GROMACS .gro file of C-alpha atoms in nm:
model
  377
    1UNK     CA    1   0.389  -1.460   0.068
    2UNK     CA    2   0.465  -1.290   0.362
    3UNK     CA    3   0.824  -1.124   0.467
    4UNK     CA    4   0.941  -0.963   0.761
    5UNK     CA    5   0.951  -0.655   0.908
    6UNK     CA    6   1.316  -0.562   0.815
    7UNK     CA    7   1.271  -0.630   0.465
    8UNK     CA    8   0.966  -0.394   0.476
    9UNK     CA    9   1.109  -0.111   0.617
   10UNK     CA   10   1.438  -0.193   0.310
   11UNK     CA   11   1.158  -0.144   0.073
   12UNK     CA   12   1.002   0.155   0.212
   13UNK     CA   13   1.379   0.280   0.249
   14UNK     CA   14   1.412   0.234  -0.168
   15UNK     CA   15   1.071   0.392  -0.246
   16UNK     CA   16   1.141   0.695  -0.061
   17UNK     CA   17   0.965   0.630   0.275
   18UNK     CA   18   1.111   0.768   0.586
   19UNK     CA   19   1.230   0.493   0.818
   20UNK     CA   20   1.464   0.510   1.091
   21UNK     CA   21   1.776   0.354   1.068
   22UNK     CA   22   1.856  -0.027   1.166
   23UNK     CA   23   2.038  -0.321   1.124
   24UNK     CA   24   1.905  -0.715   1.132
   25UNK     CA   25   2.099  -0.985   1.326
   26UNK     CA   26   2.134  -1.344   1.380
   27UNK     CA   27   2.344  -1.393   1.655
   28UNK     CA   28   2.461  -1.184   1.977
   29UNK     CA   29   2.781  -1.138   1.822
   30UNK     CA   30   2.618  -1.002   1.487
   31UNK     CA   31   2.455  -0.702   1.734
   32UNK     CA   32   2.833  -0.653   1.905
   33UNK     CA   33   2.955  -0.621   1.514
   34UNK     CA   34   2.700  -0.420   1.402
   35UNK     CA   35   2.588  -0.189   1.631
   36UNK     CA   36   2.731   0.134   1.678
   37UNK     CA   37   2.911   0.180   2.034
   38UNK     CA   38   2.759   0.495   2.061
   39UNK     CA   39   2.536   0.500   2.327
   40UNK     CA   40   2.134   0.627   2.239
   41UNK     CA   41   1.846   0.461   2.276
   42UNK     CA   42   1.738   0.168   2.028
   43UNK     CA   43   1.470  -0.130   1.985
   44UNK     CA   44   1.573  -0.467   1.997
   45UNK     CA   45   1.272  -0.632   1.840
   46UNK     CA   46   1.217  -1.024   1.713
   47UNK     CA   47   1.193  -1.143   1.338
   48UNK     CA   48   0.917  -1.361   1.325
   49UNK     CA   49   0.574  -1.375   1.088
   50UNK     CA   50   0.352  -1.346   1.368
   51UNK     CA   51   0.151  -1.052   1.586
   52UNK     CA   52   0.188  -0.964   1.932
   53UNK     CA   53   0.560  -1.013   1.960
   54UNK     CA   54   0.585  -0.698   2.228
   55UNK     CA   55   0.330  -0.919   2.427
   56UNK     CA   56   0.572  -1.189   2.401
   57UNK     CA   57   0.845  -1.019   2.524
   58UNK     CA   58   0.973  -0.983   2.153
   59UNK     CA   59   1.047  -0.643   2.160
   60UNK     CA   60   1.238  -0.443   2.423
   61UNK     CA   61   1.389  -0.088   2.465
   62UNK     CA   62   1.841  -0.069   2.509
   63UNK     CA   63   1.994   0.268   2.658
   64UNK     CA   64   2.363   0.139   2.507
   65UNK     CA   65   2.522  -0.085   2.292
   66UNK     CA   66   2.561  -0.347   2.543
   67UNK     CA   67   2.214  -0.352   2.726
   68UNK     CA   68   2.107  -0.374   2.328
   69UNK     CA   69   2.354  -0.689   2.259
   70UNK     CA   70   2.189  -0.831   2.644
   71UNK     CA   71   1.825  -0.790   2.534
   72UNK     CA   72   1.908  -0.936   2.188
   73UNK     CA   73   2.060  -1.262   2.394
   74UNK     CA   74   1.744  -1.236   2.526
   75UNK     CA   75   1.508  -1.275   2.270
   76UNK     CA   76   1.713  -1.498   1.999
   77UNK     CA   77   1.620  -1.866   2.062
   78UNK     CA   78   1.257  -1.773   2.188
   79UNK     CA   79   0.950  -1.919   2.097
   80UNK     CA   80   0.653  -1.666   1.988
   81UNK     CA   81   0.324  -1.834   1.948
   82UNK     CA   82   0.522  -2.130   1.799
   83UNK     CA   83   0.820  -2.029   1.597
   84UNK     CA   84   1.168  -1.955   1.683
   85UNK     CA   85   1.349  -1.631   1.700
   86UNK     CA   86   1.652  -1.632   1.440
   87UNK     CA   87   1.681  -1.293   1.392
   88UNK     CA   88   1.646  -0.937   1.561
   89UNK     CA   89   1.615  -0.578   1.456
   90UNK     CA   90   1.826  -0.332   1.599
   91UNK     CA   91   1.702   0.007   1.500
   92UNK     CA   92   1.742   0.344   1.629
   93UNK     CA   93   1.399   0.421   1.902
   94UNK     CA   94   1.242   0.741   1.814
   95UNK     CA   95   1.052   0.985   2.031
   96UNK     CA   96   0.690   0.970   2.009
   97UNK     CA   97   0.426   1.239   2.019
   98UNK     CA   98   0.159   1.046   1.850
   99UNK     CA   99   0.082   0.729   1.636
  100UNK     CA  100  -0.128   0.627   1.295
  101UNK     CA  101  -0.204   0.354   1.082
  102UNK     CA  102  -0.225   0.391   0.717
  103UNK     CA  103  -0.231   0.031   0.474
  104UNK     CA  104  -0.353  -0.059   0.179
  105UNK     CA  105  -0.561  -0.387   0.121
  106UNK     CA  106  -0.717  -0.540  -0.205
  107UNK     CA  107  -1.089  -0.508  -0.124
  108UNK     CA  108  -1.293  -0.750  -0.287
  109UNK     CA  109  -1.624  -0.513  -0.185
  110UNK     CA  110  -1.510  -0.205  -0.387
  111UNK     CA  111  -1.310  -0.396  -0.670
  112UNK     CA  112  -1.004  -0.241  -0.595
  113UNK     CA  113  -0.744  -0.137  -0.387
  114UNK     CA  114  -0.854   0.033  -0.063
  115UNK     CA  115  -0.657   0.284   0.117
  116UNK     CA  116  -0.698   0.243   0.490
  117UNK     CA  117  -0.589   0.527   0.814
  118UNK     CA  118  -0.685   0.577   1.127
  119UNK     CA  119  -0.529   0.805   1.444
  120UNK     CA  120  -0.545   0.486   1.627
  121UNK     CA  121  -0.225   0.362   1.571
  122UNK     CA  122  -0.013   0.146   1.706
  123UNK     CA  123  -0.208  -0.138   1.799
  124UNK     CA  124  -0.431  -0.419   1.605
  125UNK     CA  125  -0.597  -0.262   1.325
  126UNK     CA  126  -0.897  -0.521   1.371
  127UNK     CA  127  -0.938  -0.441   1.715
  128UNK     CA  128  -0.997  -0.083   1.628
  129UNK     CA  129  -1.207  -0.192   1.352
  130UNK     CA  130  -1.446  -0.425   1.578
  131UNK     CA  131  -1.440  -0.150   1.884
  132UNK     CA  132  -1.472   0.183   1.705
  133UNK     CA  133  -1.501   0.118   1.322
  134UNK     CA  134  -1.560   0.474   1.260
  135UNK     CA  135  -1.212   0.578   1.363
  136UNK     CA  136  -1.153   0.414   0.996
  137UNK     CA  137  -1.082   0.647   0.727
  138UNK     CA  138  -1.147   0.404   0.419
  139UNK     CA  139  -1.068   0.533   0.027
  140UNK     CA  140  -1.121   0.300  -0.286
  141UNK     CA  141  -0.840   0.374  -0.566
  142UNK     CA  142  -0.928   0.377  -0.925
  143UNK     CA  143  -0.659   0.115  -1.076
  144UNK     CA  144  -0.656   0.290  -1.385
  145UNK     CA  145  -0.590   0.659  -1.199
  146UNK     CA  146  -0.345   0.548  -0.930
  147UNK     CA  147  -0.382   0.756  -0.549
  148UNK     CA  148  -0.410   1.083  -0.703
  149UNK     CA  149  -0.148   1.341  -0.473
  150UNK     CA  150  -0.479   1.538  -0.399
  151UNK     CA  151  -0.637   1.226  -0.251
  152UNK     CA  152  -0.356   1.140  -0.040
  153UNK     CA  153  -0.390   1.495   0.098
  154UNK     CA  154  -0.748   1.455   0.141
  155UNK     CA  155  -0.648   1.159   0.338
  156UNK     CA  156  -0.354   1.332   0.594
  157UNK     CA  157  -0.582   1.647   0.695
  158UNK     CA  158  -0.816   1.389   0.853
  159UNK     CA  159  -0.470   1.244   1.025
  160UNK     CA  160  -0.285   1.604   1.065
  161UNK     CA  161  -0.349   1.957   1.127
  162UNK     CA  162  -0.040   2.066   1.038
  163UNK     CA  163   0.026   2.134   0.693
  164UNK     CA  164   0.368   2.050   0.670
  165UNK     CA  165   0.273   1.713   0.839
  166UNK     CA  166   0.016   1.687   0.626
  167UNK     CA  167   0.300   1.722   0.342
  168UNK     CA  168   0.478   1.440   0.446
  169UNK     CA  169   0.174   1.198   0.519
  170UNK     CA  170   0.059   1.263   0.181
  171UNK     CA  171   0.384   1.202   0.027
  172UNK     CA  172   0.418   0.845   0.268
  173UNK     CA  173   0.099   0.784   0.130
  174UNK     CA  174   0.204   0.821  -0.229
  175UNK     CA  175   0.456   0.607  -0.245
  176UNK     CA  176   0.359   0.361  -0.019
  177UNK     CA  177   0.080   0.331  -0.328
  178UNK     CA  178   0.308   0.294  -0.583
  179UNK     CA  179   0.594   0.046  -0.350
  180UNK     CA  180   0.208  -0.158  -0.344
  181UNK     CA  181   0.139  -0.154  -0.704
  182UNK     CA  182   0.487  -0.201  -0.863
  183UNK     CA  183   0.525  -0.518  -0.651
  184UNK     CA  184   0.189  -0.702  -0.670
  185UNK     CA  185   0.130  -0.628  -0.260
  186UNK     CA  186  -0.198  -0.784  -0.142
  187UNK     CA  187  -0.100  -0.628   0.175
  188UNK     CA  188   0.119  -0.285   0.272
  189UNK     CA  189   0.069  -0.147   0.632
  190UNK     CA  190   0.273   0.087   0.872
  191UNK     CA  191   0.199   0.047   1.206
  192UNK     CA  192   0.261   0.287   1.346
  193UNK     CA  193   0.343   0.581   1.155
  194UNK     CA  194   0.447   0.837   1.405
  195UNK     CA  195   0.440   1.206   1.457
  196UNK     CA  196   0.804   1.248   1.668
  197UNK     CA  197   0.821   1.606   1.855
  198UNK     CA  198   1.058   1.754   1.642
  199UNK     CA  199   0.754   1.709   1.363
  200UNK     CA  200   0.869   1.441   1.159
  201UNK     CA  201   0.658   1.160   1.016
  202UNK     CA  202   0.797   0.848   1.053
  203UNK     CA  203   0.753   0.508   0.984
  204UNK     CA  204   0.880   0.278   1.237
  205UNK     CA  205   0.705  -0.036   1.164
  206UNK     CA  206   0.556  -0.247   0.836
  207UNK     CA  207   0.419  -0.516   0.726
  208UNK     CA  208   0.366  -0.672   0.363
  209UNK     CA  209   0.216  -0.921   0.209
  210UNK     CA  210   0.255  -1.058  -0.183
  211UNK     CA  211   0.042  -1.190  -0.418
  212UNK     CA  212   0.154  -1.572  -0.513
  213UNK     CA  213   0.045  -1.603  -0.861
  214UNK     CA  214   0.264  -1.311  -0.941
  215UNK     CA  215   0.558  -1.394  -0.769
  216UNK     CA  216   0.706  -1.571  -1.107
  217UNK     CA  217   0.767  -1.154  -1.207
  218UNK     CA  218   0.868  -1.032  -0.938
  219UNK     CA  219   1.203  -1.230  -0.879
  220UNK     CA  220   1.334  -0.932  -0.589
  221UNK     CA  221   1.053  -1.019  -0.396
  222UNK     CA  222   1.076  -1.380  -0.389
  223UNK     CA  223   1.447  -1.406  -0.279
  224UNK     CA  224   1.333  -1.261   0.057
  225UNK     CA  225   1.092  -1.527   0.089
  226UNK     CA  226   1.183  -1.718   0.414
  227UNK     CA  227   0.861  -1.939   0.453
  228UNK     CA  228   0.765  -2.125   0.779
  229UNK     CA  229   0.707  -2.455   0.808
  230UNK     CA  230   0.379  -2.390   0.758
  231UNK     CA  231   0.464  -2.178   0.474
  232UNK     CA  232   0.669  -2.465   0.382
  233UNK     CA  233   0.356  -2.732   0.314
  234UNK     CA  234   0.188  -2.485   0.110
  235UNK     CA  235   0.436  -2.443  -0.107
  236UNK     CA  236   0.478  -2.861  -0.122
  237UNK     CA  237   0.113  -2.864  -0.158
  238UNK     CA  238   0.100  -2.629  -0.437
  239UNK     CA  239   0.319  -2.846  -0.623
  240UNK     CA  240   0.155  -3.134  -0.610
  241UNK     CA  241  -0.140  -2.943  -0.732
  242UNK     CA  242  -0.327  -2.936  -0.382
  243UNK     CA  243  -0.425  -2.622  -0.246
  244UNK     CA  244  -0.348  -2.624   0.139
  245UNK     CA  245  -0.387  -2.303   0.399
  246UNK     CA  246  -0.313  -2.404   0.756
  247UNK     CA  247  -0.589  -2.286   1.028
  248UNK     CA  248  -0.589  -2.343   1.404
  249UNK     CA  249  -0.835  -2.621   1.489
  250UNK     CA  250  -0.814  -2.984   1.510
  251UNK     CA  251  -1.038  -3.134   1.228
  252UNK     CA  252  -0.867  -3.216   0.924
  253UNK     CA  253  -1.054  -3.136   0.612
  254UNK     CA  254  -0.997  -3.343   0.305
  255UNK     CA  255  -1.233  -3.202   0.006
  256UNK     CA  256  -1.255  -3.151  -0.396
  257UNK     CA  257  -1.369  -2.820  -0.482
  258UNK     CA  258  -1.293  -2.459  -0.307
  259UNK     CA  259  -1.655  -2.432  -0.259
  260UNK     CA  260  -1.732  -2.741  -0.086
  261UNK     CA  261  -1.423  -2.707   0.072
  262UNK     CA  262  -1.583  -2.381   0.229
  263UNK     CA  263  -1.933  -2.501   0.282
  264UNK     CA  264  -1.736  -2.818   0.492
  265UNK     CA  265  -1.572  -2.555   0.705
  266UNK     CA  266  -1.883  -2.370   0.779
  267UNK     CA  267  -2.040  -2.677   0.853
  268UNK     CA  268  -1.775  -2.775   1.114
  269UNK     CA  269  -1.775  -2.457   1.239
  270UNK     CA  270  -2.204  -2.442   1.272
  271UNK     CA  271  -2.174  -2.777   1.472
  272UNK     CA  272  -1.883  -2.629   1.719
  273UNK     CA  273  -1.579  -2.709   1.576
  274UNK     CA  274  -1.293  -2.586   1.450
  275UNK     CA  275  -1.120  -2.636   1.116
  276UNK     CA  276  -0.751  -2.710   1.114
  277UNK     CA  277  -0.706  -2.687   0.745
  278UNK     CA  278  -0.865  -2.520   0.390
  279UNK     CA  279  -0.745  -2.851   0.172
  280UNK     CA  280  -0.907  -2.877  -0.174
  281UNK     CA  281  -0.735  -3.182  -0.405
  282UNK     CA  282  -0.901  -3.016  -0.663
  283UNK     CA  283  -1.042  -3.209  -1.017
  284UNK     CA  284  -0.825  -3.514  -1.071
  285UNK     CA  285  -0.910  -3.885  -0.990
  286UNK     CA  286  -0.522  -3.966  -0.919
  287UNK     CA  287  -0.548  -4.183  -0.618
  288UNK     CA  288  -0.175  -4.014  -0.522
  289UNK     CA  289  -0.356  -3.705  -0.488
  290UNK     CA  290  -0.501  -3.813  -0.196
  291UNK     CA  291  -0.238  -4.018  -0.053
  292UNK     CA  292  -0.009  -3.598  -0.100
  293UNK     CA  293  -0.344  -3.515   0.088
  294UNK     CA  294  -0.357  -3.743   0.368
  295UNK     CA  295   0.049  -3.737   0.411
  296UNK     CA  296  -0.037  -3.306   0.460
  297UNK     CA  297  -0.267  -3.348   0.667
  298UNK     CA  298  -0.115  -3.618   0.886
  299UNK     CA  299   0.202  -3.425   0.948
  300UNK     CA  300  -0.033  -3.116   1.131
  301UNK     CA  301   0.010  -3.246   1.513
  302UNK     CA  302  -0.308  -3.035   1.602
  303UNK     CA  303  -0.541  -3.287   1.358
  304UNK     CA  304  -0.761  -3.489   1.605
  305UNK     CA  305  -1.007  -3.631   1.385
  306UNK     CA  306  -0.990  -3.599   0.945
  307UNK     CA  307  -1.318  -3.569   0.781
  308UNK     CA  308  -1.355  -3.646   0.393
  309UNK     CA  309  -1.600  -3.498   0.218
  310UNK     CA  310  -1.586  -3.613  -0.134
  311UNK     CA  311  -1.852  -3.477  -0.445
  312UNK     CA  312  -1.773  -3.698  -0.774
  313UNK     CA  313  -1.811  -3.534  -1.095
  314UNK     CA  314  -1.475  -3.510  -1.215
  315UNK     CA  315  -1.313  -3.627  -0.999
  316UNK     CA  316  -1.447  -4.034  -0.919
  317UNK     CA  317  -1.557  -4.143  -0.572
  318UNK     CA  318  -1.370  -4.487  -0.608
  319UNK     CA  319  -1.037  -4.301  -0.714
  320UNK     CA  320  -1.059  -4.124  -0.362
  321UNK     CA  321  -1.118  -4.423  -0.198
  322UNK     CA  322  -0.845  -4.619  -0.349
  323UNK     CA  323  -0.618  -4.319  -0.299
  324UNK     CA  324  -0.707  -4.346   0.086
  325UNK     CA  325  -0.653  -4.749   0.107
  326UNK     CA  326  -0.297  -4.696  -0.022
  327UNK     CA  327  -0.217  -4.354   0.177
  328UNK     CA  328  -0.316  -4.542   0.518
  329UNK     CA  329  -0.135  -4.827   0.433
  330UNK     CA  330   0.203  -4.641   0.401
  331UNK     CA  331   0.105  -4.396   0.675
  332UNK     CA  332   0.031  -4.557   1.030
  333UNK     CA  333  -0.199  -4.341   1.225
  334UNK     CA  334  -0.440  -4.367   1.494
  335UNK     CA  335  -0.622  -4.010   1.396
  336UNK     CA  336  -0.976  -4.109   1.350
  337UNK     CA  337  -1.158  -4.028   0.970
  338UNK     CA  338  -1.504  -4.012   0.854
  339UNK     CA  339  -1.546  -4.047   0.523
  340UNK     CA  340  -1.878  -3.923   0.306
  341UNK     CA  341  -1.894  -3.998  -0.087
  342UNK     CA  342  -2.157  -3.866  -0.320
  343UNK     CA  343  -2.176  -3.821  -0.688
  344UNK     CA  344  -1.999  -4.055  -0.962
  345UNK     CA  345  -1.880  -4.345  -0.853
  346UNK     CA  346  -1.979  -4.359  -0.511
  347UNK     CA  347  -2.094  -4.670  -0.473
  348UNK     CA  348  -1.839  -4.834  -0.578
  349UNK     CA  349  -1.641  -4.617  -0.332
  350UNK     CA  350  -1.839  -4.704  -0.079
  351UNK     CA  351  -1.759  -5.065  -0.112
  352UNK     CA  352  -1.404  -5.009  -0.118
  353UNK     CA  353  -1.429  -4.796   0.213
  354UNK     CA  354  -1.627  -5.055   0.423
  355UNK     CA  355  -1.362  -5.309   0.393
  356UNK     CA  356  -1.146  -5.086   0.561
  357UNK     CA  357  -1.353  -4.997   0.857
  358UNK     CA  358  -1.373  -4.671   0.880
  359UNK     CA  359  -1.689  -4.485   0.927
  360UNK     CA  360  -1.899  -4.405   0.588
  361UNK     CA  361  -2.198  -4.103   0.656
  362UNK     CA  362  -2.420  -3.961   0.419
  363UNK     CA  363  -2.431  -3.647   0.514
  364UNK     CA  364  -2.198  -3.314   0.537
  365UNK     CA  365  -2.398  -3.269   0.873
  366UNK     CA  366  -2.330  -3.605   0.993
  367UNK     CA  367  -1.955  -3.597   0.892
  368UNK     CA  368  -1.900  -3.295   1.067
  369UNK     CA  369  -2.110  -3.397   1.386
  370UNK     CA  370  -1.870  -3.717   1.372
  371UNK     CA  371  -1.554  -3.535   1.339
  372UNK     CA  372  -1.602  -3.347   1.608
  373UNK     CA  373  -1.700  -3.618   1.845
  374UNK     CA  374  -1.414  -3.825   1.710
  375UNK     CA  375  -1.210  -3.527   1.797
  376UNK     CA  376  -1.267  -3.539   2.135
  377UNK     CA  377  -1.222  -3.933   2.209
   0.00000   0.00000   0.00000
């Protein structure tokens, strides 16, 4: 679960982390409500759950209260990479002297949380981390010791020379731990935390994300959830005991298994395609599995081609197949599907498949060289 920047910088706010002030709005005459008429400078900057939104023309600079309420006008109603802008941040702009990046990840590598910094702040933290990985500063946290305050330290005199900047870095750095911990984070970033000249450290931007399966504890969290519509099928999905993650390609993956449902990706991938979907209708032979399936991945307007890649051991080849009869029955589409079957039942899936006509292969590499080709007619 992801949540937007405003509701970040709330929960820094409670935990103790410097943030400068700001208020979120919804329409133009939310801003003229809202925003103080004293004239100073301020960022006007779009709510959405996606990067590059200064790119976009998200996120622009007002001198007074009425160039603030113009660029807000401005950016409500736009479309970043997709979605539409509902909501704006108006928050006080802060001078700059120089920017950081400090997050915390869960790091599969060193079994733990991993505490993350660079001096290059500001912009992508993969960028920096595929041009100059060394500028990374990377610490592993014991779980069962917390960030110790002398490891934070050890952490801002590679960031600061300054010791009382070093002071307040460590202190961020604390608590942006324990804001992580206390609310099952898989994801807490600033970006960028800022030196300003008067020697303040700052946090003027964040991002977090939360761990699902512990969302059903941590009841604060999950009334800020305002999913996308993306967001939106994954939650349908999960209820229907699919599990779903929207990608970016065009070929529709229907498969049992996370593993397989990997290995099908990779294969796509290997043959120079691109995935449009992680879809995994896990053990069960009910045939309305796959017609929850299909309906998903239907309703994804990038899908060119669906390819089905089905391994029977719980779950029965023919149950697929008669799960696929009645979903394309009830849904009328013209996106093309290759189908491959192995393992219990397939024969008898088989069967049922050819009397629909569509194409049957015998191989993951065959599907996916099919899919792709399909994809393209």
């Amino acid at each position: 679960m992801k949540i937007h920047e405003y509701q970040a910088r709330n929960l820094f706010r409670k935990y103790g982390i410097p943030v400068p002030e700001g208020v979120v709005c919804h329409t133009v005459d939310e801003v003229k409500q809202n925003v103080s008429d004293k004239d100073k400078l301020r960022v006007v900057k779009a709510q959405v759950h996606v990067g590059g939104r200064g790119k976009a023309g998200g996120v622009k600079l007002a001198n007074t209260k009425a160039e603030a309420v113009e660029k807000a006008g401005q950016i409500l109603g736009m479309d970043i990479k997709g979605i539409t802008v509902e909501k704006v941040l108006v928050a006080d702009a802060v001078d700059i002297e120089k920017e950081f990046y400090v997050g915390l990840i869960n790091d599969r590598n060193t079994k733990s949380v991993t505490l993350m910094a660079s001096a290059e702040g500001g912009v992508e933290i993969e960028e920096v981390a595929k041009v100059s990985p060394e500028k990374i500063i990377k610490m592993p946290i014991d779980p069962a010791m917390g960030l110790m305050p002398w490891q934070a330290r050890k952490i801002a005199i590679q960031l600061f020379a300054d010791p009382k900047e070093i002071r307040q870095c460590a202190n961020i750095l604390v608590k942006l731990y324990q804001l992580y911990v206390d609310t099952d984070s898989s994801l807490a970033e600033i970006n960028p935390l800022v030196l300003t000249p008067d020697k303040q450290v700052l946090a003027i931007d964040g991002k977090m994300n939360f761990d699902d399966n512990a969302l059903y504890r941590q009841k604060e969290i999950l009334s800020m959830r305002e999913a996308d519509k993306d967001e939106l099928k994954e939650i349908e999905a999960n209820a229907k005991g699919l599990s779903y993650i929207k990608l970016d390609g065009n070929i529709g993956c229907m498969v049992n298994g996370a593993g397989l449902a990997m290995a099908t990706m990779d294969m796509i991938k290997l043959y120079g395609g691109e995935p449009a979907n992680f879809l995994d209708i896990g053990g069960s032979s009910n045939p309305q599995k796959v017609v929850d399936a299909m309906n998903i991945l239907l309703s994804d307007q990038n899908v060119k081609s669906v390819m089905i890649n089905i391994f029977g051991g719980i779950t029965r080849c023919d149950d697929v197949a008669r799960g696929l009869v009645i979903a394309l029955d009830q849904i009328k589409t013209d996106v093309p599907i290759v189908i491959r079957l192995s393992g219990t039942n397939a024969k008898e899936g088989l069967e049922i498949i050819k009397q629909t006509g569509l194409p049957v292969v015998e191989t993951m590499r065959e599907a996916a060289q099919t899919a792709i080709e399909l994809s393209k007619k």
